[in-house]
Tab-separated table of C-alpha atoms in Angstrom:
chain	number	residue	atom	x	y	z
G	7	MET	CA	33.290	-9.002	-15.043
G	8	SER	CA	30.188	-9.344	-12.882
G	9	GLU	CA	30.273	-9.265	-9.108
G	10	ALA	CA	29.156	-12.902	-9.089
G	11	MET	CA	32.180	-13.938	-11.143
G	12	LEU	CA	34.623	-11.928	-9.057
G	13	TRP	CA	33.212	-12.923	-5.682
G	14	PRO	CA	31.085	-16.065	-6.138
G	15	LYS	CA	30.599	-16.640	-2.401
G	16	VAL	CA	29.552	-13.120	-1.502
G	17	GLN	CA	26.022	-13.651	-2.822
G	18	SER	CA	25.238	-15.739	0.234
G	19	VAL	CA	25.975	-12.700	2.397
G	20	ILE	CA	25.271	-9.647	0.226
G	21	LYS	CA	22.640	-9.494	-2.484
G	22	THR	CA	24.090	-8.331	-5.782
G	23	GLY	CA	21.528	-9.474	-8.363
G	24	ALA	CA	18.075	-8.319	-9.342
G	25	ASP	CA	16.685	-9.582	-6.034
G	26	ARG	CA	18.723	-7.076	-4.026
G	27	GLU	CA	15.555	-4.978	-3.763
G	28	VAL	CA	13.937	-7.680	-1.629
G	29	VAL	CA	14.111	-6.618	2.018
G	30	ALA	CA	11.769	-9.220	3.511
G	31	VAL	CA	9.017	-11.672	2.621
G	32	TYR	CA	6.237	-12.503	5.077
G	33	PRO	CA	3.896	-15.507	4.736
G	34	THR	CA	0.997	-13.244	5.742
G	35	ARG	CA	0.567	-9.516	6.125
G	36	ALA	CA	-0.256	-10.104	9.768
G	37	ALA	CA	3.214	-11.652	10.234
G	38	CYS	CA	4.878	-8.326	9.511
G	39	PRO	CA	5.519	-6.499	12.797
G	40	THR	CA	3.503	-3.308	13.230
G	41	SER	CA	6.821	-1.651	14.129
G	42	VAL	CA	7.946	-2.108	10.504
G	43	TRP	CA	4.940	-0.123	9.300
G	44	ALA	CA	5.491	2.521	11.990
G	45	LYS	CA	9.145	3.014	11.034
G	46	LEU	CA	8.413	3.218	7.308
G	47	ILE	CA	5.708	5.815	7.939
G	48	ALA	CA	7.890	7.795	10.347
G	49	ASP	CA	10.912	7.790	8.016
G	50	ALA	CA	9.018	8.869	4.887
G	51	GLN	CA	9.702	12.485	4.003
G	52	ARG	CA	8.200	12.895	0.510
G	53	GLU	CA	5.620	10.250	-0.260
G	54	LEU	CA	3.111	8.039	1.501
G	55	LEU	CA	0.737	6.118	-0.757
G	56	PHE	CA	-1.683	3.639	0.801
G	57	ALA	CA	-3.194	1.757	-2.131
G	58	GLY	CA	-4.846	-1.082	-0.311
G	59	PHE	CA	-8.459	-1.724	-1.268
G	60	THR	CA	-9.818	-0.862	2.194
G	61	ASN	CA	-6.750	0.365	4.173
G	62	TYR	CA	-8.889	-0.387	7.212
G	63	PHE	CA	-6.228	-2.169	9.258
G	64	LEU	CA	-3.929	0.881	9.357
G	65	TRP	CA	-6.268	2.765	11.650
G	66	LEU	CA	-6.312	-0.190	14.050
G	67	GLN	CA	-2.617	-1.054	14.078
G	68	GLN	CA	-1.003	2.387	14.140
G	69	PRO	CA	-1.670	4.346	17.361
G	70	ASP	CA	-3.101	7.825	16.749
G	71	PHE	CA	-2.719	7.282	13.016
G	72	ALA	CA	-4.677	10.419	12.097
G	73	SER	CA	-2.334	12.661	14.074
G	74	THR	CA	0.667	10.977	12.477
G	75	LEU	CA	-0.718	11.612	8.982
G	76	ARG	CA	-1.530	15.218	9.794
G	77	ALA	CA	1.995	15.784	11.115
G	78	LYS	CA	3.575	14.158	8.046
G	79	ALA	CA	1.499	16.359	5.757
G	80	GLU	CA	2.436	19.482	7.704
G	81	GLN	CA	6.094	18.520	7.269
G	82	GLY	CA	5.668	18.499	3.483
G	83	CYS	CA	5.001	14.809	2.866
G	84	ARG	CA	2.357	13.974	0.277
G	85	VAL	CA	-0.170	11.510	1.727
G	86	ARG	CA	-2.522	9.578	-0.556
G	87	PHE	CA	-5.146	6.879	-0.064
G	88	LEU	CA	-6.521	4.807	-2.928
G	89	LEU	CA	-9.660	2.921	-1.955
G	90	GLY	CA	-12.222	0.702	-3.599
G	91	ASP	CA	-15.710	2.093	-4.139
G	92	PRO	CA	-17.842	0.562	-1.352
G	93	ASP	CA	-20.909	0.544	-3.621
G	94	SER	CA	-19.246	-1.211	-6.566
G	95	ASP	CA	-20.113	-4.604	-8.028
G	96	THR	CA	-16.537	-5.712	-7.351
G	97	VAL	CA	-17.031	-5.086	-3.621
G	98	ARG	CA	-20.299	-7.012	-3.552
G	99	GLN	CA	-18.691	-9.941	-5.339
G	100	ARG	CA	-15.723	-9.938	-2.970
G	101	GLU	CA	-18.033	-9.880	0.032
G	102	ARG	CA	-19.723	-13.054	-1.238
G	103	ILE	CA	-16.307	-14.687	-1.665
G	104	GLU	CA	-14.919	-13.697	1.747
G	105	ASP	CA	-18.178	-14.294	3.606
G	106	VAL	CA	-17.004	-12.639	6.831
G	107	PRO	CA	-19.015	-10.449	9.251
G	108	LEU	CA	-16.744	-7.431	8.784
G	109	THR	CA	-17.528	-6.830	5.135
G	110	VAL	CA	-15.323	-5.126	2.545
G	111	SER	CA	-17.749	-2.193	2.222
G	112	THR	CA	-17.794	-1.724	6.001
G	113	ARG	CA	-13.999	-1.697	6.110
G	114	ILE	CA	-13.834	0.883	3.328
G	115	ARG	CA	-16.452	3.107	4.977
G	116	THR	CA	-14.546	2.932	8.251
G	117	SER	CA	-11.481	4.286	6.447
G	118	LEU	CA	-13.591	6.968	4.779
G	119	ASP	CA	-14.981	8.072	8.148
G	120	ALA	CA	-11.459	8.364	9.533
G	121	LEU	CA	-10.247	10.251	6.456
G	122	ALA	CA	-13.168	12.676	6.681
G	123	ASP	CA	-11.595	14.080	9.853
G	124	LEU	CA	-8.493	14.931	7.778
G	125	GLY	CA	-10.396	16.576	4.935
G	126	ASP	CA	-9.060	20.009	5.857
G	127	VAL	CA	-5.472	18.972	5.117
G	128	ALA	CA	-4.777	19.692	1.442
G	129	ALA	CA	-1.715	17.422	1.316
G	130	ILE	CA	-3.845	14.411	2.252
G	131	GLU	CA	-5.711	13.110	-0.779
G	132	ALA	CA	-8.043	10.179	-1.344
G	133	ARG	CA	-9.459	8.580	-4.463
G	134	PHE	CA	-11.654	5.666	-5.418
G	135	SER	CA	-10.129	3.409	-8.053
G	136	ASP	CA	-11.916	3.445	-11.394
G	137	PRO	CA	-14.558	0.681	-11.798
G	138	ALA	CA	-12.572	-0.737	-14.723
G	139	ASP	CA	-9.532	-1.070	-12.428
G	140	ALA	CA	-11.339	-2.485	-9.408
G	141	VAL	CA	-10.415	-6.120	-10.061
G	142	ASN	CA	-6.735	-5.185	-10.446
G	143	HIS	CA	-6.872	-3.033	-7.333
G	144	ILE	CA	-8.576	-5.544	-5.072
G	145	SER	CA	-6.147	-8.296	-6.060
G	146	LEU	CA	-2.962	-6.347	-5.240
G	147	SER	CA	-2.342	-3.888	-2.401
G	148	VAL	CA	0.612	-1.499	-2.719
G	149	PHE	CA	1.898	0.704	0.110
G	150	ARG	CA	4.668	3.172	-0.751
G	151	PHE	CA	6.967	4.960	1.688
G	152	ASP	CA	9.481	7.052	-0.294
G	153	GLY	CA	11.941	4.411	-1.574
G	154	ASP	CA	10.286	1.449	0.164
G	155	VAL	CA	7.151	-0.427	-0.824
G	156	LEU	CA	5.081	-3.154	0.827
G	157	VAL	CA	3.069	-5.338	-1.543
G	158	THR	CA	0.308	-7.853	-0.802
G	159	PRO	CA	-1.058	-10.087	-3.581
G	160	HIS	CA	-4.451	-11.286	-2.370
G	161	LEU	CA	-4.847	-15.043	-2.616
G	162	ALA	CA	-8.117	-16.696	-3.604
G	163	ARG	CA	-10.579	-16.369	-0.725
G	164	ASN	CA	-8.095	-14.988	1.790
G	165	VAL	CA	-8.635	-11.586	3.366
G	166	GLY	CA	-5.715	-9.164	3.292
G	167	HIS	CA	-4.070	-10.078	6.583
G	168	ASP	CA	-3.960	-13.759	5.572
G	169	SER	CA	-2.255	-13.094	2.230
G	170	PRO	CA	1.547	-12.914	1.825
G	171	MET	CA	3.420	-9.629	1.859
G	172	MET	CA	6.736	-8.534	0.366
G	173	HIS	CA	8.957	-5.575	1.267
G	174	PHE	CA	11.045	-4.012	-1.508
G	175	ARG	CA	13.555	-1.136	-1.396
G	176	ARG	CA	14.476	0.686	-4.591
G	177	HIS	CA	18.000	-0.031	-5.879
G	178	GLN	CA	17.607	-0.006	-9.665
G	179	ASP	CA	15.578	1.238	-12.607
G	180	ALA	CA	12.692	-0.978	-13.700
G	181	GLY	CA	13.138	-3.251	-10.695
G	182	ALA	CA	10.403	-4.695	-8.507
G	183	TYR	CA	9.955	-1.403	-6.640
G	184	ASP	CA	9.430	0.558	-9.868
G	185	ARG	CA	7.066	-2.050	-11.292
G	186	PHE	CA	4.778	-2.108	-8.276
G	187	THR	CA	4.763	1.636	-7.689
G	188	ALA	CA	4.042	2.245	-11.392
G	189	HIS	CA	1.038	-0.060	-11.070
G	190	ALA	CA	-0.270	1.918	-8.097
G	191	GLU	CA	0.337	5.256	-9.835
G	192	GLU	CA	-1.586	4.082	-12.889
G	193	LEU	CA	-4.577	3.192	-10.725
G	194	TRP	CA	-4.282	6.521	-8.914
G	195	GLU	CA	-4.243	8.554	-12.118
G	196	ARG	CA	-7.482	6.967	-13.303
G	197	GLY	CA	-9.146	7.201	-9.910
G	198	THR	CA	-11.962	9.517	-8.823
G	199	PRO	CA	-11.413	11.986	-5.947
G	200	VAL	CA	-13.222	11.201	-2.731
G	201	PRO	CA	-15.506	14.182	-2.001
G	202	GLY	CA	-14.232	16.470	0.754
G	203	MET	CA	-10.667	15.168	0.770
G	204	GLY	CA	-7.695	17.521	0.376
G	205	GLY	CA	-7.741	18.484	-3.229
G	206	THR	CA	-4.771	20.565	-4.245
G	207	GLY	CA	-2.674	17.616	-5.437
G	208	HIS	CA	1.014	17.972	-6.433
């Protein structure tokens, strides 16, 4: 018998179905406390994958982010950044849609400048998503921290911080966590290495 049949009232207290991977849902990415990001980054031991299109906000919200990444890499954690190509047609189109002073290409280049200072750390890698994947990449940001993942589907004309965000924790095969991380890994595999970044891979 299923848990739901044995204990029908427990579902209101403890998640037992397919949605048990859902940790939290935020109406906007900005509504998620920066402390959540800090804890997920600090607790990760094996894998950090930042597959946002610009990843720009991380450098603003996380104090001394570069030192944190360097320390994680030195402790054996793989650190990866997947970015959009700032010179791509997809970026130019998105800039027309957003129509904000801080353009998508500027946000990407800011991340690239910050990553350039970590280019000597082999365990920190960066890639541009393939042009054929750019539309899929820009419409869905995936941030992986070992068995946790934060996901932001970008809505219409909204910039990233105004789009909703979901937090999943892996509890099953082929669940939401696996689906989203597989998407990010597929984009990563087809991506192009950013010159001067890390390079040894795993």
